[in-house]
Coordinates of C-alpha atoms in Angstrom, one line a residue:
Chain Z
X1 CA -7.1 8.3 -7.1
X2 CA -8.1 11.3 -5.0
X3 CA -11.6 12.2 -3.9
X4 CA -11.7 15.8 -4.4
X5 CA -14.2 18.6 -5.0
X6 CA -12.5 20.0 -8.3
X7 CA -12.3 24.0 -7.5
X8 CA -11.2 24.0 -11.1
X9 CA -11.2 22.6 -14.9
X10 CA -9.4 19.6 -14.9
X11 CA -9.0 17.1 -17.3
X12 CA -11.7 14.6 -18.1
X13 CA -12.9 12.0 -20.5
X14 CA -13.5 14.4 -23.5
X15 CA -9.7 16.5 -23.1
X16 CA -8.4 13.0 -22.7
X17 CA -10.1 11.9 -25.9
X18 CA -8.7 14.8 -28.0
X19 CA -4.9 15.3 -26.4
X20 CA -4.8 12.0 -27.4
X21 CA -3.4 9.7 -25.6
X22 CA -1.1 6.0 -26.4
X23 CA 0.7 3.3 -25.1
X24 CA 3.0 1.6 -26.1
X25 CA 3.6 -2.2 -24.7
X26 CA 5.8 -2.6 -21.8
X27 CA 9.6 -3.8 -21.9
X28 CA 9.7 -5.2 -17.8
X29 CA 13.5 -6.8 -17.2
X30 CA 14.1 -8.8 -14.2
X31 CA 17.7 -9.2 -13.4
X32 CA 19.3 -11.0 -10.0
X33 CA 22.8 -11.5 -9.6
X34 CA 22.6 -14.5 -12.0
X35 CA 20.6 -13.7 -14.8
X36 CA 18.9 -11.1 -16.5
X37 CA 15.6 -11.7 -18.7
X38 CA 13.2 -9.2 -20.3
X39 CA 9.7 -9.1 -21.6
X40 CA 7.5 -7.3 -24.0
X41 CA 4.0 -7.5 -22.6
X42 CA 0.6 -4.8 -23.3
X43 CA -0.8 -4.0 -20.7
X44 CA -4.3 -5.4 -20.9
X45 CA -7.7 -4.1 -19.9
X46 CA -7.1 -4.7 -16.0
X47 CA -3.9 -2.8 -16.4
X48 CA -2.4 -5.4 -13.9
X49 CA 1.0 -6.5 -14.2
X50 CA 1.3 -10.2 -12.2
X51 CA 5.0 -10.2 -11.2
X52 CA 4.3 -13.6 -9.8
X53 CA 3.7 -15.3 -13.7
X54 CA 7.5 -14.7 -13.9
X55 CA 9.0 -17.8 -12.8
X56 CA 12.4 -15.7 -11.9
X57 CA 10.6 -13.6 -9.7
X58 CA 11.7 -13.2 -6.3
X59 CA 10.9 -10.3 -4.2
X60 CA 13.5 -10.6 -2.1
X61 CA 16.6 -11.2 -5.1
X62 CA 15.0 -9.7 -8.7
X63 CA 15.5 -6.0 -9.5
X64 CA 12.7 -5.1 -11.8
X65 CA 12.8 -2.4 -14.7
X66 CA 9.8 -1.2 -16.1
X67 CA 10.2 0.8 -19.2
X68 CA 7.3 2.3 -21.0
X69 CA 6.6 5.2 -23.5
X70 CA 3.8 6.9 -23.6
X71 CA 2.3 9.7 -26.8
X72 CA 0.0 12.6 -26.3
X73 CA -0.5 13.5 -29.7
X74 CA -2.1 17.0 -28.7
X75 CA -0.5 18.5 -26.0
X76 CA -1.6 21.9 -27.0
X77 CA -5.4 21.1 -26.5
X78 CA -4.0 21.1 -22.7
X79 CA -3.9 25.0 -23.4
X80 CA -6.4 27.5 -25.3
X81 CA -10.2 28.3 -24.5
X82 CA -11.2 24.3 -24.3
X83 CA -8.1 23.3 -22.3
X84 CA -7.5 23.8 -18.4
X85 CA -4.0 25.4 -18.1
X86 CA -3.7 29.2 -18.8
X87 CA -1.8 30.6 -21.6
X88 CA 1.7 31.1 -20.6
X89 CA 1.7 28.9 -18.0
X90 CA 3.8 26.0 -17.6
X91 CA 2.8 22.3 -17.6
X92 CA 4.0 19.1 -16.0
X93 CA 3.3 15.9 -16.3
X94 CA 4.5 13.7 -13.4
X95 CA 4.3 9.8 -13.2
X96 CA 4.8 8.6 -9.7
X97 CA 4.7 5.3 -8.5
X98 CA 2.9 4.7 -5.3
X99 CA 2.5 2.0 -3.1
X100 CA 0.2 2.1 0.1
X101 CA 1.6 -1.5 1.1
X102 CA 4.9 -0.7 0.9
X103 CA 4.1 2.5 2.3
X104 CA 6.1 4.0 -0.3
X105 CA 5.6 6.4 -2.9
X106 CA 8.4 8.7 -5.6
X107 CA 7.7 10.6 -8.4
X108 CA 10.3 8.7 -11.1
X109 CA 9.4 10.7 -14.4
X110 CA 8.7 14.7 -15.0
X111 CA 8.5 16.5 -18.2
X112 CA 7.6 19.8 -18.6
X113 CA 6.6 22.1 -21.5
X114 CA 5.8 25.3 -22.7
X115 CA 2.7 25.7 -25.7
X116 CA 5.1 27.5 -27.5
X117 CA 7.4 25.0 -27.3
X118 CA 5.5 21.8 -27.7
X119 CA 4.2 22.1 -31.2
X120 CA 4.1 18.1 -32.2
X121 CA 3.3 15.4 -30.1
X122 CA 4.4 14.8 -26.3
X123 CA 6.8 11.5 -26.4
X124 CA 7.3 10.6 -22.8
X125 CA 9.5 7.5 -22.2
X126 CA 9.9 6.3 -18.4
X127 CA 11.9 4.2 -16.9
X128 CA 10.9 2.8 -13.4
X129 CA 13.4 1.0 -11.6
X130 CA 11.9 -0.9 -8.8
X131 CA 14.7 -2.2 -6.5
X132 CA 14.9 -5.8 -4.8
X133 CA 13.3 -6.5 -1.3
X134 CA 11.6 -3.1 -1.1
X135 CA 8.1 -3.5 -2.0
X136 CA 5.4 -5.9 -1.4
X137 CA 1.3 -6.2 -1.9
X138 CA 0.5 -3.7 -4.9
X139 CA 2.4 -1.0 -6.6
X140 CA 0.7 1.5 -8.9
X141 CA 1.7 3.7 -11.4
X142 CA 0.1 6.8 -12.2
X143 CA 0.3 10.6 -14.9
X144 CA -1.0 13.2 -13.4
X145 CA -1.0 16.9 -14.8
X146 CA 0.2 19.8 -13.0
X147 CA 0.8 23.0 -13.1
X148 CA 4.6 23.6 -13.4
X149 CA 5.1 27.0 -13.6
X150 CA 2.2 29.8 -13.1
X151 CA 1.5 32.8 -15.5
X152 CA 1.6 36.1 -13.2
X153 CA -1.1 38.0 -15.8
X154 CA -4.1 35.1 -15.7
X155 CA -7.1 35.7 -12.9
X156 CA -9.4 33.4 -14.9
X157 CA -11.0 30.5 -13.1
X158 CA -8.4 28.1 -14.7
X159 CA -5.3 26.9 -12.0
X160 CA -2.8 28.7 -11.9
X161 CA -0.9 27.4 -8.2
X162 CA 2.8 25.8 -8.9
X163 CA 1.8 22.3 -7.9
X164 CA -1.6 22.1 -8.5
X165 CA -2.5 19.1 -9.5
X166 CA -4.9 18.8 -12.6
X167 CA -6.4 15.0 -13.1
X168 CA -4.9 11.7 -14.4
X169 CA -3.9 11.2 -17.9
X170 CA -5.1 7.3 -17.7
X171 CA -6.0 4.9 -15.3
X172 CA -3.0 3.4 -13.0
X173 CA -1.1 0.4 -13.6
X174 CA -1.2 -1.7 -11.0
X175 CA 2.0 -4.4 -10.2
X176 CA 1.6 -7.1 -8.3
X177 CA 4.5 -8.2 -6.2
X178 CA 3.7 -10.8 -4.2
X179 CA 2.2 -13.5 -6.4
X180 CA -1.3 -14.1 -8.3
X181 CA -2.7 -15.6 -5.0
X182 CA -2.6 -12.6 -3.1
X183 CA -5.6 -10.9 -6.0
X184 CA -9.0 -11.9 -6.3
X185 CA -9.3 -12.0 -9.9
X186 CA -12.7 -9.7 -10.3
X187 CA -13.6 -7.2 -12.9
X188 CA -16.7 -4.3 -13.0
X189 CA -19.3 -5.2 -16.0
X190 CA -22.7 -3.6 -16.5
X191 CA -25.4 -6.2 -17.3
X192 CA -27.9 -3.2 -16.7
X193 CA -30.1 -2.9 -14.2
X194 CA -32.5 -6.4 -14.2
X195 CA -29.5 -8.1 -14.9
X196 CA -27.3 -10.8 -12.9
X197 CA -25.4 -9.4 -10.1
X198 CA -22.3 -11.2 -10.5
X199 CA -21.3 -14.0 -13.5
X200 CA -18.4 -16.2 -13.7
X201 CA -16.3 -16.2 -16.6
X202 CA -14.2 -19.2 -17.5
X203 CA -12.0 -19.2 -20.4
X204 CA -9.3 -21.6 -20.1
X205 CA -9.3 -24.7 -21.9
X206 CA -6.1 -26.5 -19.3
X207 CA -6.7 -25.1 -16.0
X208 CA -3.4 -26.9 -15.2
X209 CA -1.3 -24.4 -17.0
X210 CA -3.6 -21.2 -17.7
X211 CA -3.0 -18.6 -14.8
X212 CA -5.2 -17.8 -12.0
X213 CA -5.9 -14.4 -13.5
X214 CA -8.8 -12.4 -15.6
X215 CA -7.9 -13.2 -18.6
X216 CA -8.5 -17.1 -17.9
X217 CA -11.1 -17.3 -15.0
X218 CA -12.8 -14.3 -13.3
X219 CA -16.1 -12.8 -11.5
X220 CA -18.0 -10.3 -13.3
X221 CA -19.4 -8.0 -11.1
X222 CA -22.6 -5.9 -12.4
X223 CA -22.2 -2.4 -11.1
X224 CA -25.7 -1.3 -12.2
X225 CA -27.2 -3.8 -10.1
X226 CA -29.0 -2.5 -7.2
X227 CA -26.7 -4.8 -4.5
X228 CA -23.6 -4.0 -6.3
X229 CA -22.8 -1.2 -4.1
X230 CA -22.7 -3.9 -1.2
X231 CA -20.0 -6.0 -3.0
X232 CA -17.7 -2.9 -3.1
X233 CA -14.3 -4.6 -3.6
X234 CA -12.5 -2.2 -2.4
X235 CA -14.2 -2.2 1.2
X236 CA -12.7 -5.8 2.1
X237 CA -11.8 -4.2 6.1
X238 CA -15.0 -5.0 7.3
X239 CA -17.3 -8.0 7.5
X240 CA -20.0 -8.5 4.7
X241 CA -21.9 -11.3 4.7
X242 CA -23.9 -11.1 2.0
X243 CA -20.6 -10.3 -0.3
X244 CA -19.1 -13.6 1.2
X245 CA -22.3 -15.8 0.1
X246 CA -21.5 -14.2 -3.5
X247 CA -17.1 -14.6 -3.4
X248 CA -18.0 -18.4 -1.7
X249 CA -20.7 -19.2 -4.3
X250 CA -18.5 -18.1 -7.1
X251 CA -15.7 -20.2 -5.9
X252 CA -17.7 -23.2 -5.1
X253 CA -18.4 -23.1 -9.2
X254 CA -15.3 -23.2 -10.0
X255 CA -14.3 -26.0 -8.3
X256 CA -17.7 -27.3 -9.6
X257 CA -16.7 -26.3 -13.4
X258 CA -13.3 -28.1 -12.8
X259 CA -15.3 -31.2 -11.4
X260 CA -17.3 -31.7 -14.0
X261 CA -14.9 -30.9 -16.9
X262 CA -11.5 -31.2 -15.8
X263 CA -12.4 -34.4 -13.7
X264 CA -8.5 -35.3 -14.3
X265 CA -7.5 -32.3 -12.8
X266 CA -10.0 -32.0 -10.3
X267 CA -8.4 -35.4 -8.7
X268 CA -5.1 -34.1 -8.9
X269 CA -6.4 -31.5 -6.8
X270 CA -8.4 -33.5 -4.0
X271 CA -5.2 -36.0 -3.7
X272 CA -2.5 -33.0 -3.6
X273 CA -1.1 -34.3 -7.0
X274 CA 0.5 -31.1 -8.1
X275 CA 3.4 -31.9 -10.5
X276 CA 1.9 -31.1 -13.5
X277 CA 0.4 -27.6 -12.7
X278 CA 1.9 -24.8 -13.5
X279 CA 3.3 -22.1 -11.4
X280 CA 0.0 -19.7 -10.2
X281 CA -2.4 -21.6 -12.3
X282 CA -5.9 -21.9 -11.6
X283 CA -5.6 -25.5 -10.3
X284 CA -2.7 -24.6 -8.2
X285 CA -4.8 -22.0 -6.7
X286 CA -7.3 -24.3 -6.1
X287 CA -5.1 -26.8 -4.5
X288 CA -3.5 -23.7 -2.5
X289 CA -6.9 -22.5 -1.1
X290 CA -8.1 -26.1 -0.4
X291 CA -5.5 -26.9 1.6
X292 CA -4.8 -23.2 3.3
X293 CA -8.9 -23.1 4.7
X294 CA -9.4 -27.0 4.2
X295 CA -12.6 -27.1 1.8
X296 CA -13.6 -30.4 2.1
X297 CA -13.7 -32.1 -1.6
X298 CA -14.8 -34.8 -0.6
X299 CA -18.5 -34.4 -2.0
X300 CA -20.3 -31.8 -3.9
X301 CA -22.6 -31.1 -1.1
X302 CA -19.9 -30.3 1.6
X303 CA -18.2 -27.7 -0.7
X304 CA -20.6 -24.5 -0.2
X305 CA -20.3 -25.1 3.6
X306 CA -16.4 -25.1 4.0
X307 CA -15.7 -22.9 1.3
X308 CA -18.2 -20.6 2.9
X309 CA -16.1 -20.5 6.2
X310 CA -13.1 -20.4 4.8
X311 CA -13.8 -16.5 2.6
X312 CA -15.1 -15.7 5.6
X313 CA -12.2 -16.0 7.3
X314 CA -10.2 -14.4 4.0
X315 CA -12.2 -11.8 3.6
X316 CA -12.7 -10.8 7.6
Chain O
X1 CA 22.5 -6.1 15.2
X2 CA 24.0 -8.6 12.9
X3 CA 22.4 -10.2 9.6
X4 CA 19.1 -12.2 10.0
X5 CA 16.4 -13.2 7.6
X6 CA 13.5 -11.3 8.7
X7 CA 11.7 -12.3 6.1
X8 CA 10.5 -15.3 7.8
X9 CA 9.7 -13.7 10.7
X10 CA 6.5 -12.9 9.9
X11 CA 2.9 -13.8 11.7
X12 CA -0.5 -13.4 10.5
X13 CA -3.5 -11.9 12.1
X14 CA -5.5 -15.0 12.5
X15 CA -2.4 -16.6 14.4
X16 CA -1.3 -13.6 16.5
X17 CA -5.2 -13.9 17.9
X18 CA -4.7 -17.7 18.4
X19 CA -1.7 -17.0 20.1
X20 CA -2.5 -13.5 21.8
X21 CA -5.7 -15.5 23.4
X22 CA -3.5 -18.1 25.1
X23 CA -1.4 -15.2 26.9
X24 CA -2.2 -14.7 30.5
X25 CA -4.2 -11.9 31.8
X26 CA -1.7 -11.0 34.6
X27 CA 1.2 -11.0 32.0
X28 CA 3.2 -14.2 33.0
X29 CA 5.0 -16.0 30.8
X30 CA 4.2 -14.0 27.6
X31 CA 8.0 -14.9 26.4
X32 CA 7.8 -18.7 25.1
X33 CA 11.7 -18.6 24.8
X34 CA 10.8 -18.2 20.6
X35 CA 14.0 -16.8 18.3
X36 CA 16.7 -16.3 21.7
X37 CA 18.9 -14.6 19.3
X38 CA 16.5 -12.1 18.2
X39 CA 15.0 -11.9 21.2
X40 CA 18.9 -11.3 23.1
X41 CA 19.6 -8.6 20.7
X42 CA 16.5 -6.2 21.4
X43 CA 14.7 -7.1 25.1
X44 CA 18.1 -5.6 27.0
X45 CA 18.2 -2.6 25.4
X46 CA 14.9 -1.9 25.3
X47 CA 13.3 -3.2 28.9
X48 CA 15.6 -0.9 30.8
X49 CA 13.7 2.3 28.8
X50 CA 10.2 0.5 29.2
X51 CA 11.0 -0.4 33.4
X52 CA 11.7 3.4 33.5
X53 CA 8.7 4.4 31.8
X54 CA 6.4 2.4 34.0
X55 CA 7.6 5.0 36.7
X56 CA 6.6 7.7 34.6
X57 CA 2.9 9.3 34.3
X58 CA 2.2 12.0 32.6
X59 CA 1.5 11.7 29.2
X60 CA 4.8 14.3 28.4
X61 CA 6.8 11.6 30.2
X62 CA 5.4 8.3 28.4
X63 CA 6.4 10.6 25.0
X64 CA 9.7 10.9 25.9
X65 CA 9.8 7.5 26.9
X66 CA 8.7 6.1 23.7
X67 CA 10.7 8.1 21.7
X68 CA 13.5 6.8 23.8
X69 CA 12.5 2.8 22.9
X70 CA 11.6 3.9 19.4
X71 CA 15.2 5.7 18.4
X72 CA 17.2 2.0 20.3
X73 CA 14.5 0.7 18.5
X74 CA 14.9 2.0 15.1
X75 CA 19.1 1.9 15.6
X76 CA 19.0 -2.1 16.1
X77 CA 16.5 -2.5 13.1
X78 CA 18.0 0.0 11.3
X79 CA 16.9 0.2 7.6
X80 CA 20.8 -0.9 6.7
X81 CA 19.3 -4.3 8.1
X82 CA 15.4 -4.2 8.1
X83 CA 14.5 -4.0 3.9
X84 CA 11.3 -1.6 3.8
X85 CA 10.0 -4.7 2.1
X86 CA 9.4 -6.1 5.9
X87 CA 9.3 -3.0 7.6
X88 CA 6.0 -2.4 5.9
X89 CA 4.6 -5.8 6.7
X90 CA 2.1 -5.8 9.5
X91 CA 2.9 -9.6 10.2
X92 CA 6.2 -8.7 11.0
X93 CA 5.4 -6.4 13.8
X94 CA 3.0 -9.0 15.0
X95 CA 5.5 -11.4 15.3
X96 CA 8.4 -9.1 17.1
X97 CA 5.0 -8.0 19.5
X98 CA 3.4 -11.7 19.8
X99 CA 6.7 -14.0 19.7
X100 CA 10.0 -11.7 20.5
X101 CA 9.0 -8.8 23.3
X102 CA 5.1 -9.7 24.5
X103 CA 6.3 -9.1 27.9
X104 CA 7.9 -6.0 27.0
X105 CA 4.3 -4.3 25.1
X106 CA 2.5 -5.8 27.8
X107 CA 5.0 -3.6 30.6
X108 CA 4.5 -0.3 28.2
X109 CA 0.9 -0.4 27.9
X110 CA 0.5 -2.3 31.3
X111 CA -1.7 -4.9 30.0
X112 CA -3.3 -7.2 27.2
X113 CA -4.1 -4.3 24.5
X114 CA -5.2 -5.9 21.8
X115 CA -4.5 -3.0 19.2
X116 CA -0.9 -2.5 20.7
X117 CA 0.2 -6.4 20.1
X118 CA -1.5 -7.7 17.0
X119 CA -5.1 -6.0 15.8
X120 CA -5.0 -2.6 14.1
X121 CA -1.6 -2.2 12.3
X122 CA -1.7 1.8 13.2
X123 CA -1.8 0.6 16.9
X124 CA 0.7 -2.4 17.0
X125 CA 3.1 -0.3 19.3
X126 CA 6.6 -2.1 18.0
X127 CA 5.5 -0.4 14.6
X128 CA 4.2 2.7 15.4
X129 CA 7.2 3.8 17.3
X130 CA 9.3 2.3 14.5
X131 CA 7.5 4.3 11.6
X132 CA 7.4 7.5 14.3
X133 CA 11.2 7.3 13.7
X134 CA 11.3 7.0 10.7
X135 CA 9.3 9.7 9.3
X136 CA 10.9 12.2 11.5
X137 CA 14.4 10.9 10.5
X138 CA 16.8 13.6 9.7
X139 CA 19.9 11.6 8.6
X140 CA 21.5 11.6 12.2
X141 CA 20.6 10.1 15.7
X142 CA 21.4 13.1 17.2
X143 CA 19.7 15.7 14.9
X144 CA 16.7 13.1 14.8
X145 CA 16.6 12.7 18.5
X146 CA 17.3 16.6 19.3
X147 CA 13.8 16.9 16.8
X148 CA 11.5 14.8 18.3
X149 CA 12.0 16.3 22.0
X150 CA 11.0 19.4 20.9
X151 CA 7.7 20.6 23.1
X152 CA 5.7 21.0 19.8
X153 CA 5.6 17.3 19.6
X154 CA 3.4 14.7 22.2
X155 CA 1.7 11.0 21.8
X156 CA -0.5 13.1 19.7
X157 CA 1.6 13.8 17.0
X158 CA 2.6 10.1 16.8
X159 CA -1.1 9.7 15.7
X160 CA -0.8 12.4 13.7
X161 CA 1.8 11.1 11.8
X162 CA 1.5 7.4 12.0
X163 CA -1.9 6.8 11.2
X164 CA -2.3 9.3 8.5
X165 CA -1.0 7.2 6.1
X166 CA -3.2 8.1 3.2
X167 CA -4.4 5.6 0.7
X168 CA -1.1 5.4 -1.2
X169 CA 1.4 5.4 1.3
X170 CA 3.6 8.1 3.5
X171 CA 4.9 10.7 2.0
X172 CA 8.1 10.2 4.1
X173 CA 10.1 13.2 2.2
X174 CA 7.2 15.6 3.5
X175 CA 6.6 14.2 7.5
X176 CA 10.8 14.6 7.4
X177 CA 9.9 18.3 6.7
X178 CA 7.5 19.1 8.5
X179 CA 9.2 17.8 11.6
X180 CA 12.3 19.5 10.9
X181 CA 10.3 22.8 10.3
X182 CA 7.7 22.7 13.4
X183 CA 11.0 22.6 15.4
X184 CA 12.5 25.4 13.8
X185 CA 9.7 27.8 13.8
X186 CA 8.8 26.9 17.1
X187 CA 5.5 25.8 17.1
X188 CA 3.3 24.7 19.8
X189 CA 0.8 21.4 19.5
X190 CA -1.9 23.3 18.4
X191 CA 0.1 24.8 15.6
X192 CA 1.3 21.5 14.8
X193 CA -1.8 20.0 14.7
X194 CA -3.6 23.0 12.6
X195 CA -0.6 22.6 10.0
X196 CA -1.4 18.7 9.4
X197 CA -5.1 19.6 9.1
X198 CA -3.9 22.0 6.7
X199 CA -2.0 20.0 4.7
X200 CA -4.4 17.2 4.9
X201 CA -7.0 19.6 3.1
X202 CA -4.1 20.7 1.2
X203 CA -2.7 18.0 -0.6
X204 CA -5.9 16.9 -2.1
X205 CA -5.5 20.1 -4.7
X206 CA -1.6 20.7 -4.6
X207 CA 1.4 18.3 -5.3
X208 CA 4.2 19.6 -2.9
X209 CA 7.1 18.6 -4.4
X210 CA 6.0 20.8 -7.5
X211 CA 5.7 23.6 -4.8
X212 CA 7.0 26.9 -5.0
X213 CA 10.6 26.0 -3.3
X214 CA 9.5 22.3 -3.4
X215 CA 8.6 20.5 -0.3
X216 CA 10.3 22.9 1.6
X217 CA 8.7 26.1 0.0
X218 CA 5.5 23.9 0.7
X219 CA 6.5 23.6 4.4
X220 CA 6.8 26.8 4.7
X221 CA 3.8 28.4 3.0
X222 CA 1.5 25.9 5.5
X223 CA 3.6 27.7 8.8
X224 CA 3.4 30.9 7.2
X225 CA -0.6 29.7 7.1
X226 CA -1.2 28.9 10.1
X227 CA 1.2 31.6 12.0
X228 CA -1.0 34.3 10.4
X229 CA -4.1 32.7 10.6
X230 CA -4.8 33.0 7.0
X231 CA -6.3 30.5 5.0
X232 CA -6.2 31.0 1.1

């Protein structure tokens, strides 16, 4: 998102609430030169789509099609005394797809719309074709409203620039295209104040098969708390070591939940005996980051130590 | 440059340290003979620019110079070849800096420069001369070429453009543009520089493409800007 001092209405929570906004689930194809398979999948609460779950994912041979539809039910509250485009005025709404590590970025989907014009709800369907060996890290993709087409007799305080841009109908989704390993599976809680800073949550019952993801196992990171603002996740350029005691600590219990409930699978993991786990589950990423930093298994103790060197050498 | 799989050809940070701190200090033997075929394809046609910049001083000079290496550069990793997929991996410039052509950054910036080899990926030289290219690319060597000689445009402008990636990537249909139109309308460093500063302040509000004229109606408003001293 952009940082911006708004010189301008533009749209926040409350328009959002009553232009009304839905999605609908996602159809994602993946097609090589062999095969061709599709999904249905909602997006969930991390809006993150793990291209790297699909076992016929390959970056550098799967075309990927994201198709996706998406209702405003009142456009027109875009408009009139509460809204933030003048009357007569044109509005777009853009969807772009942007991708800082693929240093890439497209506007795929435009619609545009007069008030007059638009007197029942706004169906936008998109269609994002996202091409073999041309993107890697993390995609996003983002609505913004614009101004299409200014109204020559407004000199309100509302836009009224071709182009300018007016806020975000909802947060981005974000694709992941190289694999589940390459995210830290972390979400933003608020515990208030006097509560933890961070939690783990662990909700898979066969760590063998459940993905390495938020939905199975995750840190839950209180942004109320005072220290939060030193865990930023987003700020992962420069050293920190107090937010590498927290990451190390938080990884050293999962190994230590897995040890002490999965003791099966916790072997499997200390002796390398991966045929059973599933393609970027939480014990293969457990067997992947044991032996990419070497933590040393071999006791309890000696876990905090190596596991502590070896964030600090991912997160450096 | 015929087909290889670049996609292997990648190094990461923590090795391209190992391995940068193992290279000698007075530049001998920084080529361990790693990927000949590679290494055959781009070190000919790209020392002979870099031995002729070494004779060079002024900063006007090493420009000209690097745009020189960057154009051979960008026509033997063309994107026909290169997928944007690698061209936007940092290890892979590590690797061609580290592996392929150490001896050839270490001639251009006449020493171990950390930055230019393997640290800061808006520094590793390979790439930034690479990306410089492309982002001035105007569908045509020549045209391209013709473009980035123009006076308006210095080792300044590559850091301009370069590093300015934003937060969401370039916006490679705009730093085309604005190229193409600093050229045109003639404008001097300073003027080049005001319009980026311009447009960085800009962009935040506006989305170009949705422009008056688009991009190029965009373009155009920022030169009229700047030409007239007028800020809106």
């Amino acid at each position: 998102m952009r940082n911006k001092i708004p010189q301008y209405p533009m749209l926040n929570q409350k328009l959002i609430q009553e232009i009304g906004i839905k999605e609908n689930l996602l159809d994602i194809t993946y097609e090589t030169d062999d095969l061709k398979q599709s999904e249905q999948i909602a997006v969930s609460d991390s809006r993150l789509i793990l291209l790297g779950e699909y076992e016929y994912w390959d970056p550098h041979k799967t075309v990927v099609t994201i198709e996706r539809c998406i209702t405003i039910t009142n456009p027109q509250k875009l408009y009139g005394e509460t809204g933030i485009i003048p009357d007569g005025a044109e509005v777009g709404i853009a969807s772009e797809f942007l991708s800082s590590s693929s240093q890439q970025r497209y506007i795929f989907k435009n619609v545009t719309f007069l008030p007059q014009s638009q007197t029942g709800p706004l169906v936008i369907k998109q269609r994002l074709v996202l091409n073999k060996n041309t993107y890697r890290g993390i995609g996003e993709i983002v609505d913004f409203v614009y101004i299409a087409r200014k109204t020559c007799q407004y000199r309100g305080r509302k836009a009224n620039t071709n182009g300018a841009v007016l806020g975000y109908l909802c947060n981005p989704i974000k694709i992941a295209f190289d694999g589940v390993g390459s995210l830290f599976p972390a979400l933003l809680a608020d515990f208030g104040p006097n509560g933890p800073l961070w939690e783990m949550r662990f909700n898979s019952s066969d760590p063998s098969t459940d993905p390495f993801s938020d939905d199975y196992i995750c840190i839950l990171l209180n942004i109320s708390h005072r220290r939060y603002k030193d865990l930023k996740i987003t700020d992962f350029s420069r050293s920190n070591a107090f937010r590498n005691e927290v990451f190390s600590s938080w990884i050293s219990l999962a190994y230590f939940i897995i040890y002490s409930e999965y003791r099966e699978v916790f072997e499997d993991i200390s002796t390398g005996n991966t045929e059973e786990f599933g393609k970027n589950s939480i014990a293969q990423w457990l067997y992947y980051f044991k032996t990419t930093f070497l933590v040393d298994l071999s006791k309890p103790e000696k876990w905090t130590a190596s596991i502590n060197t070896a964030v600090h050498k991912l997160l450096v | 440059m015929n087909e290889m799989n670049f996609g292997k050809k990648l190094l990461s940070k923590d090795e391209s340290q190992r391995l940068f701190e193992q290279f000698s200090e007075n530049g001998n033997n920084l080529y361990k003979g790693e990927d000949p075929i590679l290494r055959k394809e781009l070190f000919l046609p790209l020392s002979q620019e870099v031995e002729r910049s070494k004779l060079l001083g002024s900063k006007k000079e090493k420009y000209k110079s690097d745009i020189f290496v960057g154009m051979k550069l960008y026509e033997l990793l063309s994107p026909l070849h290169l997928s944007m997929r690698i061209a936007a991996s940092d290890d892979f410039w590590r690797y061609l800096s580290i592996k392929v052509l150490p001896d050839l950054v270490y001639a251009r910036w006449d020493g171990l420069k950390k930055d230019r080899f393997w640290e800061k990926p808006n520094r590793i030289w390979l790439r930034v001369i690479w990306w410089y290219v492309h982002l001035a690319w105007q569908n045509d060597a020549g045209v391209t070429m013709d473009c980035l000689n123009d006076s308006c445009f210095s080792t300044d402008t590559v850091a301009q453009l370069v590093e300015r990636s934003g937060r969401h990537g370039y916006r490679i249909d705009l730093y085309r543009c604005m190229m193409l139109k600093a050229k045109e309308n003639q404008l001097n460093q300073e003027e080049f520089r005001a319009m980026m500063t311009l447009n960085t302040i800009r962009i935040v509000n506006i989305e170009p493409r949705f422009f008056n004229g688009g991009v190029s109606g965009y373009v155009d408003n920022l030169i009229e800007t700047i030409k007239n001293n007028v800020v809106e």
